[in-house]
CSV table of N, CA, C and O in Angstrom, one decimal:
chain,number,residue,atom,x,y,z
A,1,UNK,N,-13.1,15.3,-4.9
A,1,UNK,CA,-13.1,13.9,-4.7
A,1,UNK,C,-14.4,13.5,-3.9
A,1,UNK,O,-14.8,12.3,-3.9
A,2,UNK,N,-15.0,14.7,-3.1
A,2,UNK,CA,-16.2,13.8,-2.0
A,2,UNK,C,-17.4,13.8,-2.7
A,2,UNK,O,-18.4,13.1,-2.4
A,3,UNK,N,-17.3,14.8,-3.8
A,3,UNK,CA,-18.6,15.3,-4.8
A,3,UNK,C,-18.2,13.7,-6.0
A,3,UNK,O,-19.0,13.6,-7.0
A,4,UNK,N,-17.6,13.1,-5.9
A,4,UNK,CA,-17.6,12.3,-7.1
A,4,UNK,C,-17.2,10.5,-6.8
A,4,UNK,O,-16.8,9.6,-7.6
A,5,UNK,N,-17.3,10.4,-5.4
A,5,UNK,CA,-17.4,9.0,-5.4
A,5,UNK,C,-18.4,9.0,-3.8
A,5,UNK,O,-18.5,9.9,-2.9
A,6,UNK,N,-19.0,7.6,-3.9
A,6,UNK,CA,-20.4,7.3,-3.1
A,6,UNK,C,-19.5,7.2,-1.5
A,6,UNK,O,-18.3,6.9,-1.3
A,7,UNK,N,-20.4,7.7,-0.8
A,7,UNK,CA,-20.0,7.6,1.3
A,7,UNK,C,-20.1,6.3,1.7
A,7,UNK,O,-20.9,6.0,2.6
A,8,UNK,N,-19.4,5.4,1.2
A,8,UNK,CA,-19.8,3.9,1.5
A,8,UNK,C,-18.9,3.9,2.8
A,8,UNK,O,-18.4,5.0,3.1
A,9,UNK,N,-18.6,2.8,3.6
A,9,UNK,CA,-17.5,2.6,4.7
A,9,UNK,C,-16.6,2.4,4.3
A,9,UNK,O,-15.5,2.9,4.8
A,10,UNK,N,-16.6,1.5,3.3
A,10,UNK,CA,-15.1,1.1,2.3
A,10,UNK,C,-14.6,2.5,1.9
A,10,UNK,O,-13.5,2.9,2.3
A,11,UNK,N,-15.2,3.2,1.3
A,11,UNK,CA,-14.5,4.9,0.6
A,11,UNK,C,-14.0,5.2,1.4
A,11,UNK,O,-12.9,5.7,1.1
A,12,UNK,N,-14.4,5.3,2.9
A,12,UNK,CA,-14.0,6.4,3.8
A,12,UNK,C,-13.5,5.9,4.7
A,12,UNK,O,-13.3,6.7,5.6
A,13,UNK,N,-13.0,4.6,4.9
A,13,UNK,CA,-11.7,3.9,5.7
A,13,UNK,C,-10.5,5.0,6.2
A,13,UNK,O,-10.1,5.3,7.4
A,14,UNK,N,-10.0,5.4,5.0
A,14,UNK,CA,-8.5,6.1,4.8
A,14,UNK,C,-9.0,7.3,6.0
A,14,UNK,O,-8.6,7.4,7.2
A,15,UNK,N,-10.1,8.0,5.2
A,15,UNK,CA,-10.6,9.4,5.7
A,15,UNK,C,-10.6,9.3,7.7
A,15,UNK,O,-10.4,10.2,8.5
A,16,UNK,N,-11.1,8.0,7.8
A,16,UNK,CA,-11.0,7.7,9.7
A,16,UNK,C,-10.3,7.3,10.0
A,16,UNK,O,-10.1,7.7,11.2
A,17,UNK,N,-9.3,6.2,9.4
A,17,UNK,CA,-8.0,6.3,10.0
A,17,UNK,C,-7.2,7.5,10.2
A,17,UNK,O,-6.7,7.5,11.3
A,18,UNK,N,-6.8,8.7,9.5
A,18,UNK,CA,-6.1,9.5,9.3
A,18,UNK,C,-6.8,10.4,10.3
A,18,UNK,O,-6.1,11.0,11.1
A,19,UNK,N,-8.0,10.7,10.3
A,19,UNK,CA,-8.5,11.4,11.6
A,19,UNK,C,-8.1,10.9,12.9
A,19,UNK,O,-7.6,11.6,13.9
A,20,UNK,N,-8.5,9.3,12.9
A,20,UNK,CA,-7.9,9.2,14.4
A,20,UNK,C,-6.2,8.7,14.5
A,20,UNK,O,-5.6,8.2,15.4
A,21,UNK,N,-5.9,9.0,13.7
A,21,UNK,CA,-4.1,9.3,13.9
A,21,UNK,C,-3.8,11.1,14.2
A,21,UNK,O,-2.9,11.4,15.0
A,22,UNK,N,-4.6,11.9,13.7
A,22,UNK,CA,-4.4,13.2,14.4
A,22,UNK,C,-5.1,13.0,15.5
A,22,UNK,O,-4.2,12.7,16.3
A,23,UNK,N,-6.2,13.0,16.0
A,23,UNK,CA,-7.0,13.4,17.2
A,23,UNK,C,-6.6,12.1,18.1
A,23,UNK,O,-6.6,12.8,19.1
A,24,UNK,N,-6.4,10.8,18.6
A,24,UNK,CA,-6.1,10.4,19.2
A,24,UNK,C,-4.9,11.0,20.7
A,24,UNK,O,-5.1,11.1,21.9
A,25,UNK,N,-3.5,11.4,20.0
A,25,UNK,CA,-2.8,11.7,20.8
A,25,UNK,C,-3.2,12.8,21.5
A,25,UNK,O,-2.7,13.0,22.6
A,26,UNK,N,-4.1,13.8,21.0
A,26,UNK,CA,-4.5,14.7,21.9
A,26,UNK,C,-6.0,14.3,22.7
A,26,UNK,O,-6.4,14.7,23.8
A,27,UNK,N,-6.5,13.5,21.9
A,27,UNK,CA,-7.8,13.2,23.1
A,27,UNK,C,-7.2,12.3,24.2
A,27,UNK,O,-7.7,12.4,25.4
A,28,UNK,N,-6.1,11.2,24.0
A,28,UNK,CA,-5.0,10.8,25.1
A,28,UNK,C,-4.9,11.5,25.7
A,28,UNK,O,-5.2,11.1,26.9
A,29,UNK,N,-4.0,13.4,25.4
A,29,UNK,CA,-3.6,13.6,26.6
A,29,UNK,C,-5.4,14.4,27.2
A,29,UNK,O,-5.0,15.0,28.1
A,30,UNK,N,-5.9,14.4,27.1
A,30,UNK,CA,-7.3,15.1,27.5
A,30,UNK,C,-7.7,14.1,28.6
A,30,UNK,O,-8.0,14.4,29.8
A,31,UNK,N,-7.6,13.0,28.2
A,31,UNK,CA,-8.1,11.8,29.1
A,31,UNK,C,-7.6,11.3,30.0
A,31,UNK,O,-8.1,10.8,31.0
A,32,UNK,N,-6.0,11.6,29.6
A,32,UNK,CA,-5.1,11.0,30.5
A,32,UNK,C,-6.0,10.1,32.0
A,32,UNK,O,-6.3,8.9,32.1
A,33,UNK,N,-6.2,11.4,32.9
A,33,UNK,CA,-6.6,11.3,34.3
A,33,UNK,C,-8.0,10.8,34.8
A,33,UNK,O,-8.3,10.3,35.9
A,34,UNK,N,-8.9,11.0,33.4
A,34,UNK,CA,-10.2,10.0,33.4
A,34,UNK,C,-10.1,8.9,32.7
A,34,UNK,O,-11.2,8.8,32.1
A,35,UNK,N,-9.3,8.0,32.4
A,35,UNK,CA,-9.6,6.8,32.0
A,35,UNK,C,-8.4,6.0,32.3
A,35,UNK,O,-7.3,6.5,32.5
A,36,UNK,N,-8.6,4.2,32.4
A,36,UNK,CA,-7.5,4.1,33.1
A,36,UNK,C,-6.2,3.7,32.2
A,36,UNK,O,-6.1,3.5,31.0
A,37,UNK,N,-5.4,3.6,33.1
A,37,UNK,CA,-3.9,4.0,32.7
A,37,UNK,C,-3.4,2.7,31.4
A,37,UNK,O,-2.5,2.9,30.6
A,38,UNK,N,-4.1,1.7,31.6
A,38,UNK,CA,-3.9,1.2,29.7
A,38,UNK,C,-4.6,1.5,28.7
A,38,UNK,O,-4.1,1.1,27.6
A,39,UNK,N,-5.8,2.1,28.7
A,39,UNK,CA,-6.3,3.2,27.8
A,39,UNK,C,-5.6,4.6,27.4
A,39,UNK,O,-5.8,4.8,26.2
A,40,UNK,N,-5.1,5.4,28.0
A,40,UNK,CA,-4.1,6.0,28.2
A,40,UNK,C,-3.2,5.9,27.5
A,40,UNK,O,-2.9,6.9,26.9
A,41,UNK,N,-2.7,5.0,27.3
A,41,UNK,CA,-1.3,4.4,26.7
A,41,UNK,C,-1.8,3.9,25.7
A,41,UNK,O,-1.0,4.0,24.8
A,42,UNK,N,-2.5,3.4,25.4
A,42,UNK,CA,-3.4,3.2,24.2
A,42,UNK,C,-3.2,4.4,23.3
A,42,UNK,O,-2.6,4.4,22.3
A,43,UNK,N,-3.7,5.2,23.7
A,43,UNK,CA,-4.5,6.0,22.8
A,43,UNK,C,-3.2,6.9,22.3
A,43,UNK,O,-3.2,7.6,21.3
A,44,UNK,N,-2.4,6.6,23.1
A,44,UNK,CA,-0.9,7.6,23.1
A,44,UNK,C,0.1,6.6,22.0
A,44,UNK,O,0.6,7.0,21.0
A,45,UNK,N,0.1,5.5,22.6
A,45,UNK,CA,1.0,4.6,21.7
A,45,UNK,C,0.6,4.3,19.8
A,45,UNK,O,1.5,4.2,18.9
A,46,UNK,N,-0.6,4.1,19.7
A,46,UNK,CA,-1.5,3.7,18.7
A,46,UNK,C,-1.2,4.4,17.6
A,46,UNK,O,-0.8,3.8,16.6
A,47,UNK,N,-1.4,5.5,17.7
A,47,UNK,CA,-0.9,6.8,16.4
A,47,UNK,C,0.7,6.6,16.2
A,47,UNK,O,1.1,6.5,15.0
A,48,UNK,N,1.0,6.5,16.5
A,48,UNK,CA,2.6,6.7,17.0
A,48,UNK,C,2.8,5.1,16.2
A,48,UNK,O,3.4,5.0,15.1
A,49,UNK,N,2.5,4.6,16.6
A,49,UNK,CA,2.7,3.0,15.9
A,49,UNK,C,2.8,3.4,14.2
A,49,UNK,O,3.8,3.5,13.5
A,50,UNK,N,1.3,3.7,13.9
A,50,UNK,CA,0.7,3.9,12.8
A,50,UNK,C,1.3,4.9,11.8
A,50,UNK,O,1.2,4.7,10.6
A,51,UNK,N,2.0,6.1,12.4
A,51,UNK,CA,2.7,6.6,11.9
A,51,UNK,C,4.1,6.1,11.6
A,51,UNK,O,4.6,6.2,10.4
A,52,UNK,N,4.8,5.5,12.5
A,52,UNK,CA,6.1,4.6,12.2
A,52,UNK,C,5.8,3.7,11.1
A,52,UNK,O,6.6,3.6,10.2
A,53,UNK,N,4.6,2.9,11.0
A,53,UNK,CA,4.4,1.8,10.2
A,53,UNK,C,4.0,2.3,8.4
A,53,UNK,O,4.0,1.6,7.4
A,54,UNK,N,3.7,3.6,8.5
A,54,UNK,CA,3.8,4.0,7.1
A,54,UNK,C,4.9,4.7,6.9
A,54,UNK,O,5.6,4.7,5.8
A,55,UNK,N,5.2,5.4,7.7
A,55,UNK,CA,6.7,6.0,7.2
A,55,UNK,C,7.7,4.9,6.8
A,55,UNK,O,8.4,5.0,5.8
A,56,UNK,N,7.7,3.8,7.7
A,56,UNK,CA,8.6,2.7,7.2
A,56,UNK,C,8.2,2.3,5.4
A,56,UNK,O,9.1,2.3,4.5
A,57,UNK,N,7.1,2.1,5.2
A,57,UNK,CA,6.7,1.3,4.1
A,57,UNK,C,7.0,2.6,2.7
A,57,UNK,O,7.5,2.4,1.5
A,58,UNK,N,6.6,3.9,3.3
A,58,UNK,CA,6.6,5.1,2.6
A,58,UNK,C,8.4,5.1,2.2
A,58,UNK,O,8.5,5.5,1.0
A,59,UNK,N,9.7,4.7,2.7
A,59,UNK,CA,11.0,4.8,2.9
A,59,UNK,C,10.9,3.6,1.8
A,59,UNK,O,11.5,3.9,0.8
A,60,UNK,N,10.4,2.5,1.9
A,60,UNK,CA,11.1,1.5,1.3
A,60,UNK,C,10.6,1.6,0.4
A,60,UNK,O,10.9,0.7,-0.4
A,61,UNK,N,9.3,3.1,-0.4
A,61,UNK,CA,8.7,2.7,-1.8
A,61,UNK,C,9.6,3.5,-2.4
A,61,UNK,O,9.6,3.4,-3.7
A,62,UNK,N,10.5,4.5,-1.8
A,62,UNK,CA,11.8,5.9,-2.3
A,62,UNK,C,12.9,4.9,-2.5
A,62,UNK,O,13.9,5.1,-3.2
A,63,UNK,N,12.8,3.6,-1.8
A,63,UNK,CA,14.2,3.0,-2.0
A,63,UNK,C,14.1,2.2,-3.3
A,63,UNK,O,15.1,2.0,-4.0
A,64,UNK,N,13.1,2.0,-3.5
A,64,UNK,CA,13.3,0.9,-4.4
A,64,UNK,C,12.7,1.8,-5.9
A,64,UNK,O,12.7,1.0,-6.8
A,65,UNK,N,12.2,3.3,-6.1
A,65,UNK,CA,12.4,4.0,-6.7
A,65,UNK,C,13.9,4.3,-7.5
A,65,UNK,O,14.3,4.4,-8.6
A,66,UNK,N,14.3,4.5,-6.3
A,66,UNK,CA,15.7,4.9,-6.6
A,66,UNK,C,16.3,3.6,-7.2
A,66,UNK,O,17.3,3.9,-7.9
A,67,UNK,N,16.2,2.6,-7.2
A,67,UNK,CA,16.9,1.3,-7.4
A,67,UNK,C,16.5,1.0,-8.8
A,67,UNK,O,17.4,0.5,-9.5
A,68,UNK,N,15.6,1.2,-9.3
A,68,UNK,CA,15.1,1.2,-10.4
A,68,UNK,C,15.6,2.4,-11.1
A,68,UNK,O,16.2,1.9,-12.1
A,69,UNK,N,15.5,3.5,-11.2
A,69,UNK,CA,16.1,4.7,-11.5
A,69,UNK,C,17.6,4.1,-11.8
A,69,UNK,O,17.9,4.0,-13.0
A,70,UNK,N,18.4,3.8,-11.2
A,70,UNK,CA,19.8,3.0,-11.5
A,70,UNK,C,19.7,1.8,-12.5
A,70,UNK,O,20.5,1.5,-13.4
A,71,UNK,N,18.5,1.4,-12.2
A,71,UNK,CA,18.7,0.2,-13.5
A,71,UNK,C,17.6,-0.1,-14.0
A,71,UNK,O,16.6,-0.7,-13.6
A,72,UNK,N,17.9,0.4,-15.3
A,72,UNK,CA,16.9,0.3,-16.2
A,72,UNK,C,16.5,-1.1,-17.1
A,72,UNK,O,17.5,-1.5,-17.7
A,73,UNK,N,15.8,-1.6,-17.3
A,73,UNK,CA,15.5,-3.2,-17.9
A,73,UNK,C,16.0,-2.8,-19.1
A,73,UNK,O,16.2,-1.7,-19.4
A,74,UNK,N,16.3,-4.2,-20.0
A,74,UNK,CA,16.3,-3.8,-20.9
A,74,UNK,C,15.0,-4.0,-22.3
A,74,UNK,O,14.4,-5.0,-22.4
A,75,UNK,N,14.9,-3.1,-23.0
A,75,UNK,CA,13.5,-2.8,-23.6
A,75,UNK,C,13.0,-4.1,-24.9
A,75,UNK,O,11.9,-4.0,-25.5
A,76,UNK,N,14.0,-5.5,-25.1
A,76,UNK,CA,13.8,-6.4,-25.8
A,76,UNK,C,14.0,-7.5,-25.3
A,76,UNK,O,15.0,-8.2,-25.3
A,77,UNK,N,13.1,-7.5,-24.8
A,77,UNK,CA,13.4,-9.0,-23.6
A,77,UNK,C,12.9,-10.4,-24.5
A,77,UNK,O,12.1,-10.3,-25.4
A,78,UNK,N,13.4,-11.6,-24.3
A,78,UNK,CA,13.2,-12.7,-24.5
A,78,UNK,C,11.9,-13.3,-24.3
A,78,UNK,O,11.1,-13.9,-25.0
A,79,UNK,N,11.9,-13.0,-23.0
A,79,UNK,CA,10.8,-13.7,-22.0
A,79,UNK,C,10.2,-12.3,-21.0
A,79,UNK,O,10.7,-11.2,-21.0
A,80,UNK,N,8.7,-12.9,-20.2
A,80,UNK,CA,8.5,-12.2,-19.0
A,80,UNK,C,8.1,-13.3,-18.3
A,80,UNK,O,7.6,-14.4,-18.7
A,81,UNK,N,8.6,-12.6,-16.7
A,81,UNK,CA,7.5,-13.4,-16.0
A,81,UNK,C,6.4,-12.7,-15.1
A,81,UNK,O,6.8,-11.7,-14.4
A,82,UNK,N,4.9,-13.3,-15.1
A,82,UNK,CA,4.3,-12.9,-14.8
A,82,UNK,C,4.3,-13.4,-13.2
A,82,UNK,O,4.8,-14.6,-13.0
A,83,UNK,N,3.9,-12.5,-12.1
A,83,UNK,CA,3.8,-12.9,-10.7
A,83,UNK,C,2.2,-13.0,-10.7
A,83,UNK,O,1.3,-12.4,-11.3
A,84,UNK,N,2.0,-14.1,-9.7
A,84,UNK,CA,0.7,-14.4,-9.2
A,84,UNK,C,-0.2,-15.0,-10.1
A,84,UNK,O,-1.5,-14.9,-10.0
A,85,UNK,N,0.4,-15.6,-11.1
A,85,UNK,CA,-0.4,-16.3,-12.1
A,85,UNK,C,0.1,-17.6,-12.3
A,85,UNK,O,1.3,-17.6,-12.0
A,86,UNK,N,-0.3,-18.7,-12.8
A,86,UNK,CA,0.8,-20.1,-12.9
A,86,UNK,C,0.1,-20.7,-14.0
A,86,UNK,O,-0.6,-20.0,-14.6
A,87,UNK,N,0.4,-21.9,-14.2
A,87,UNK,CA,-0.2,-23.0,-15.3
A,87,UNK,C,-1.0,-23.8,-14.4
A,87,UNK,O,-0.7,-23.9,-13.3
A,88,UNK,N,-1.9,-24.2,-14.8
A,88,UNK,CA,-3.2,-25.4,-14.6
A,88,UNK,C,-2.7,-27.0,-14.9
A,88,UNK,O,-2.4,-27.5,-16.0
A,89,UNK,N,-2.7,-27.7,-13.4
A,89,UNK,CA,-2.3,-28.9,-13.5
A,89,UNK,C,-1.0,-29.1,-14.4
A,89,UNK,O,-0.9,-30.0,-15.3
A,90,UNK,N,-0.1,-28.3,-13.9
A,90,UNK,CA,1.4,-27.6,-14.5
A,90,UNK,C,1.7,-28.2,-16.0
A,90,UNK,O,2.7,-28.9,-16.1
A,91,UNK,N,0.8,-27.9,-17.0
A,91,UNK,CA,1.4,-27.9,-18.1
A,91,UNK,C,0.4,-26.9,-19.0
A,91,UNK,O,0.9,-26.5,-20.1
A,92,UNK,N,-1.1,-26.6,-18.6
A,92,UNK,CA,-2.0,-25.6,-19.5
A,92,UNK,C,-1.9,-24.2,-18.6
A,92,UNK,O,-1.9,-23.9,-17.4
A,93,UNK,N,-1.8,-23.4,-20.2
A,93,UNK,CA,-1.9,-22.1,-19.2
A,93,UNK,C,-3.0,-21.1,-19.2
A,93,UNK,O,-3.7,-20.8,-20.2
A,94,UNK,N,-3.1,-20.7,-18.0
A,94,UNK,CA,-4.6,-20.6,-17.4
A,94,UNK,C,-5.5,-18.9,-18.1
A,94,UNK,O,-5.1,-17.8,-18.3
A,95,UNK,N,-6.2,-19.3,-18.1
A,95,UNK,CA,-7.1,-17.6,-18.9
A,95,UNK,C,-6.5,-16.3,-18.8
A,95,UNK,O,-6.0,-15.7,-19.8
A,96,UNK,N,-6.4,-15.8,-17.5
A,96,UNK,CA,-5.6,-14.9,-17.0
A,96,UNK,C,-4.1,-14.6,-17.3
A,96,UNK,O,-3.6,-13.5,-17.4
A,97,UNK,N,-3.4,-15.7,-17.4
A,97,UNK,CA,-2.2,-16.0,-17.7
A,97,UNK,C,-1.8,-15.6,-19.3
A,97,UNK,O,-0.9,-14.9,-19.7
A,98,UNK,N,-2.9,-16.4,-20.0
A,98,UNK,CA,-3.2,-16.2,-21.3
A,98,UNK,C,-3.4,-14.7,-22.2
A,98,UNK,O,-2.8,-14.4,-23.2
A,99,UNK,N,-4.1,-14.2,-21.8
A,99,UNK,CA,-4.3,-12.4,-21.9
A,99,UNK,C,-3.6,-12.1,-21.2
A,99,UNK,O,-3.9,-11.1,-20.6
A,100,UNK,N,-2.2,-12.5,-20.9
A,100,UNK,CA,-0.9,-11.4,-20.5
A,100,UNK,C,0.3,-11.6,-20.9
A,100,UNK,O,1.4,-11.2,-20.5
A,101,UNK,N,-0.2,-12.8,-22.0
A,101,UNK,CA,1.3,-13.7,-22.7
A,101,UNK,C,1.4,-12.5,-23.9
A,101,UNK,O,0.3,-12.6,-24.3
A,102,UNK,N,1.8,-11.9,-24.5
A,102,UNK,CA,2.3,-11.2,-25.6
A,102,UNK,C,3.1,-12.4,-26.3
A,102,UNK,O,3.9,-13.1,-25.6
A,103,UNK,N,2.8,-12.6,-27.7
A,103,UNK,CA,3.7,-13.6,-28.2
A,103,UNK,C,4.3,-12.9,-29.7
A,103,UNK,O,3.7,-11.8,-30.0
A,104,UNK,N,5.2,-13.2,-30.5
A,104,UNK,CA,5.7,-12.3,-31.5
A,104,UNK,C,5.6,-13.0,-32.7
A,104,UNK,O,6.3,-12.7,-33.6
A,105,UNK,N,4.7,-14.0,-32.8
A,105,UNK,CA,4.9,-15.1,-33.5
A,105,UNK,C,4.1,-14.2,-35.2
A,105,UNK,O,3.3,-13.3,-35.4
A,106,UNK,N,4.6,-14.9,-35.8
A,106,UNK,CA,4.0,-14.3,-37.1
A,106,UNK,C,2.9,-15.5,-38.2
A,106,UNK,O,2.4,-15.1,-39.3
């Protein structure tokens, strides 16, 4: 993967977050006694956050896996609705919207 996409800052976001989720809690305890005591706690709490905050989101993408596994759509639908798309001055429907209407008309 490092041989086939560019070193931009955007690419490698993930790659420094996930480093400073491992190395923080230990350069915390390293520092503890040279730096002061809300840096400290910083550096201790921060990972720990960060890890709670994807495990939570990681939990709710198995839950709703599983929820779907239980119910399956059915494969001749009437209608869809598209999310994040609407009609223009609510009655034309807009380009985007357009290239995702499937219609069956003959």
């Amino acid at each position: 993967m490092w041989r086939h996409e560019s070193h931009t800052l955007a690419n490698m976001l993930a790659l420094y977050l996930r480093l400073a989720i491992l190395i923080l809690p230990f350069l915390g305890n390293l520092l503890s006694s040279h730096v002061p005591q809300p840096v400290s706690y910083f550096l201790t709490v921060f990972p720990n956050l960060v890890i709670f905050y994807l495990g939570f989101w990681f939990y709710n993408y198995l839950t709703m896996l599983m929820i779907y596994q239980f119910n399956w759509p059915r494969l001749r639908q009437d209608y869809i609705i598209v999310l994040g798309d609407g009609l223009l001055d609510g009655d034309r429907v807009s380009p985007l919207l357009g290239q995702r209407i499937w219609t069956n008309v003959k």
